[in-house]
Short mmCIF file of C-alpha atoms in Angstrom, two decimals:
data_model
loop_
_atom_site.label_atom_id
_atom_site.label_comp_id
_atom_site.label_asym_id
_atom_site.label_seq_id
_atom_site.Cartn_x
_atom_site.Cartn_y
_atom_site.Cartn_z
CA MET A 1 5.44 -23.27 19.36
CA ALA A 2 7.09 -20.80 16.98
CA ALA A 3 10.44 -19.31 17.85
CA LYS A 4 10.33 -15.83 19.40
CA ASP A 5 11.37 -13.98 16.22
CA GLU A 6 9.46 -16.21 13.81
CA PRO A 7 5.91 -15.52 12.63
CA VAL A 8 3.11 -17.57 14.13
CA VAL A 9 1.76 -20.23 11.80
CA ILE A 10 -1.99 -20.19 11.20
CA LYS A 11 -3.33 -23.35 9.56
CA LYS A 12 -6.43 -23.23 7.41
CA TYR A 13 -8.41 -26.42 7.07
CA ALA A 14 -10.76 -27.61 4.34
CA ASN A 15 -13.75 -26.58 6.45
CA ARG A 16 -12.32 -23.01 6.40
CA ARG A 17 -11.50 -23.10 10.09
CA LEU A 18 -8.30 -21.33 11.14
CA TYR A 19 -6.01 -22.80 13.78
CA ASN A 20 -3.41 -20.72 15.63
CA THR A 21 -0.48 -23.07 16.30
CA GLY A 22 1.02 -20.53 18.70
CA THR A 23 -1.92 -20.55 21.11
CA SER A 24 -3.34 -23.95 20.08
CA THR A 25 -6.77 -22.42 19.53
CA TYR A 26 -9.13 -21.88 16.65
CA VAL A 27 -9.38 -18.27 15.50
CA THR A 28 -11.50 -16.16 13.17
CA LEU A 29 -10.66 -13.57 10.53
CA GLU A 30 -11.48 -10.89 13.12
CA ASP A 31 -8.89 -12.42 15.44
CA LEU A 32 -6.30 -12.25 12.65
CA ALA A 33 -7.24 -8.62 12.01
CA GLU A 34 -6.59 -7.84 15.68
CA MET A 35 -3.22 -9.60 15.47
CA VAL A 36 -2.28 -7.38 12.54
CA LYS A 37 -3.30 -4.25 14.46
CA LYS A 38 -1.17 -5.36 17.42
CA GLY A 39 1.82 -5.91 15.14
CA GLU A 40 1.84 -9.69 15.61
CA ASP A 41 3.42 -11.38 12.62
CA PHE A 42 1.90 -14.54 11.21
CA THR A 43 1.70 -16.66 8.09
CA VAL A 44 -1.28 -18.70 6.94
CA GLN A 45 -0.73 -22.16 5.52
CA ASP A 46 -3.03 -24.65 3.90
CA ALA A 47 -3.27 -27.42 6.50
CA LYS A 48 -3.24 -30.15 3.83
CA THR A 49 -0.63 -28.94 1.33
CA GLY A 50 1.44 -26.55 3.46
CA GLU A 51 1.05 -23.87 0.78
CA ASP A 52 1.47 -20.27 1.96
CA ILE A 53 -1.94 -18.62 1.55
CA THR A 54 -1.24 -15.50 3.64
CA HIS A 55 -1.95 -13.12 0.75
CA PRO A 56 -5.47 -14.36 -0.09
CA VAL A 57 -6.40 -14.55 3.61
CA LEU A 58 -5.26 -10.96 4.25
CA THR A 59 -7.18 -9.89 1.16
CA GLN A 60 -10.25 -11.66 2.55
CA ILE A 61 -9.85 -9.76 5.84
CA ILE A 62 -9.85 -6.46 3.94
CA PHE A 63 -12.96 -7.59 2.04
CA GLU A 64 -14.74 -8.40 5.30
CA LEU A 65 -13.76 -5.08 6.88
CA GLU A 66 -14.81 -3.08 3.82
CA ASN A 67 -18.26 -4.67 3.99
CA LYS A 68 -18.88 -3.53 7.55
CA ASP A 69 -21.03 -0.44 7.94
CA GLY A 70 -19.01 2.72 8.45
CA GLN A 71 -15.66 1.07 7.83
CA ASN A 72 -15.22 1.68 4.10
CA MET A 73 -11.69 2.95 3.70
CA LEU A 74 -10.94 2.33 0.01
CA PRO A 75 -12.52 4.96 -2.28
CA ILE A 76 -14.33 3.69 -5.36
CA SER A 77 -12.02 5.73 -7.61
CA PHE A 78 -9.00 4.03 -6.03
CA LEU A 79 -10.54 0.57 -6.48
CA ARG A 80 -11.28 1.31 -10.14
CA GLN A 81 -7.72 2.49 -10.75
CA LEU A 82 -6.29 -0.53 -8.95
CA ILE A 83 -8.41 -2.95 -10.98
CA ALA A 84 -7.33 -1.23 -14.19
CA PHE A 85 -3.67 -1.95 -13.43
CA TYR A 86 -4.16 -5.73 -13.31
CA GLY A 87 -2.62 -7.19 -16.45
CA ASP A 88 -1.21 -3.80 -17.39
CA GLN A 89 2.52 -3.22 -17.97
CA MET A 90 2.50 -1.01 -14.87
CA GLN A 91 1.38 -3.86 -12.61
CA MET A 92 4.93 -4.64 -11.50
CA ILE A 93 5.41 -1.03 -10.32
CA VAL A 94 2.16 -0.66 -8.35
CA PRO A 95 3.02 -2.95 -5.37
CA SER A 96 6.30 -1.12 -4.71
CA PHE A 97 4.60 2.27 -4.99
CA LEU A 98 1.78 1.33 -2.61
CA GLU A 99 4.20 -0.24 -0.13
CA GLN A 100 6.47 2.80 0.00
CA SER A 101 3.49 5.15 0.30
CA MET A 102 2.12 3.19 3.29
CA ILE A 103 5.56 3.07 4.92
CA ALA A 104 5.85 6.85 4.62
CA PHE A 105 2.35 7.33 6.04
CA SER A 106 3.03 4.90 8.90
CA LYS A 107 6.11 6.86 9.91
CA GLU A 108 3.95 9.96 10.32
CA GLN A 109 0.90 8.39 11.97
CA GLU A 110 2.14 8.52 15.57
CA ARG A 111 2.99 12.22 15.29
CA LEU A 112 -0.41 12.88 13.74
CA ARG A 113 -2.17 10.91 16.50
CA GLU A 114 -0.45 12.99 19.17
CA GLN A 115 -1.37 16.25 17.45
CA MET A 116 -5.00 15.16 17.15
CA LYS A 117 -5.09 14.10 20.81
CA THR A 118 -3.61 17.43 21.89
CA ALA A 119 -6.17 19.37 19.83
CA MET A 120 -9.14 17.63 21.46
CA GLY A 121 -11.01 19.90 23.85
CA LYS A 122 -9.25 23.06 22.74
CA THR A 123 -10.72 26.19 21.20
CA PRO A 124 -11.94 26.26 17.59
CA MET A 125 -8.83 28.25 16.71
CA ASP A 126 -6.63 25.46 18.06
CA VAL A 127 -8.63 22.86 16.19
CA MET A 128 -8.11 24.81 12.97
CA LYS A 129 -4.40 24.19 13.38
CA MET A 130 -5.12 20.51 12.74
CA ALA A 131 -5.22 21.39 9.06
CA THR A 132 -1.42 21.55 9.11
CA PRO A 133 -0.76 17.80 9.45
CA MET A 134 -3.49 17.07 6.92
CA LYS A 135 -1.79 19.39 4.45
CA ALA A 136 1.44 17.52 5.09
CA ILE A 137 -0.29 14.26 4.17
CA GLU A 138 -1.73 15.81 1.03
CA GLU A 139 1.70 17.11 0.06
CA GLN A 140 3.26 13.69 0.64
CA THR A 141 0.55 12.08 -1.48
CA ARG A 142 1.14 14.62 -4.26
CA ARG A 143 4.87 13.91 -4.28
CA ASN A 144 4.22 10.18 -4.28
CA MET A 145 1.97 10.57 -7.30
CA GLU A 146 4.67 12.54 -9.08
CA MET A 147 7.09 9.69 -8.43
CA PHE A 148 4.51 7.23 -9.73
CA GLN A 149 3.94 9.29 -12.87
CA ASN A 150 7.69 9.39 -13.47
CA ALA A 151 7.73 5.61 -13.25
CA MET A 152 4.89 5.42 -15.76
CA ARG A 153 6.92 7.49 -18.22
CA MET A 154 9.52 4.72 -18.29
CA PHE A 155 6.88 2.59 -19.98
CA THR A 156 4.98 5.29 -21.89
CA PRO A 157 7.69 7.76 -22.95
CA PHE A 158 5.63 9.23 -25.79
CA PRO A 159 2.95 11.84 -24.97
CA GLN A 160 -0.57 10.49 -25.14
CA ALA A 161 -3.12 12.05 -27.43
CA GLY A 162 -5.62 14.32 -25.71
CA ALA A 163 -6.09 17.73 -24.16
CA GLY A 164 -3.01 17.46 -22.02
CA ALA A 165 -0.77 16.64 -24.95
CA ALA A 166 -2.27 19.39 -27.09
CA THR A 167 -1.31 22.10 -24.62
CA VAL A 168 2.40 21.28 -24.80
CA ASP A 169 4.40 23.80 -26.78
CA PRO A 170 6.22 21.92 -29.59
CA ALA A 171 9.09 24.39 -29.32
CA THR A 172 9.74 23.49 -25.67
CA ARG A 173 8.79 19.84 -25.77
CA GLU A 174 11.70 17.55 -25.00
CA ALA A 175 12.51 14.73 -27.36
CA PRO A 176 10.82 11.51 -26.18
CA GLU A 177 13.08 8.97 -24.59
CA PRO A 178 13.34 5.60 -26.30
CA PRO A 179 11.00 2.99 -24.77
CA ALA A 180 12.50 0.63 -22.22
CA LYS A 181 13.51 -2.72 -23.63
CA SER A 182 11.53 -5.62 -22.27
CA ASP A 183 14.71 -7.56 -21.59
CA ASP A 184 16.45 -4.74 -19.77
CA LEU A 185 15.16 -5.81 -16.34
CA GLN A 186 18.28 -4.83 -14.44
CA GLU A 187 18.03 -1.19 -15.48
CA LEU A 188 14.34 -1.18 -14.56
CA LYS A 189 15.11 -2.60 -11.11
CA GLU A 190 17.68 0.13 -10.52
CA GLN A 191 15.16 2.80 -11.49
CA ILE A 192 12.59 1.34 -9.11
CA ALA A 193 15.16 1.24 -6.32
CA ALA A 194 15.97 4.89 -6.98
CA MET A 195 12.28 5.74 -6.66
CA GLN A 196 12.10 3.97 -3.31
CA ARG A 197 15.14 5.86 -2.02
CA LYS A 198 13.57 9.18 -3.01
CA LEU A 199 10.32 8.23 -1.27
CA ASP A 200 12.24 7.33 1.87
CA LYS A 201 14.02 10.71 1.84
CA MET A 202 10.74 12.59 1.36
CA SER A 203 9.16 10.76 4.28
#
């Protein structure tokens, strides 16, 4: 049995069966999804090697959920953008950005749930007021994207060619900052930490 504050260990065997050591029962990916929804912490280990395979198992759960009718949550445009970042110099920034964005959204979800519950059964005019929390989410997303774009400028300080760059007035354009040195990891970490603090304040 796992200690009270320790995550439950799920063992995955060669036959792909999953064994919950906390309850001494075999479980499915759907069971693990329910554990996540209930806030139950767990890690998945390869039963033979002891390797932590939590990440690929959670990814598999998302894959299974996305393939259920009516449960698609990840837009195609988002998936395309996410795939494009693999192997890109921005790949190290993306996980932190996504994590902070989800944390900010999670902090607001209970308030939004209560407002939605209160609006149920009311007049159309009351329901129209529901647009307010949705606008708040859109505003938060916009600010998050601005933070993400600022992070991208650390790696691409020079304006890219295209329509956007052509509309910039040369007289008002600021001098491009020198590109970040590949070995200057400490400075980069500090900049990322600053981004996270700003996201926390905005949330």
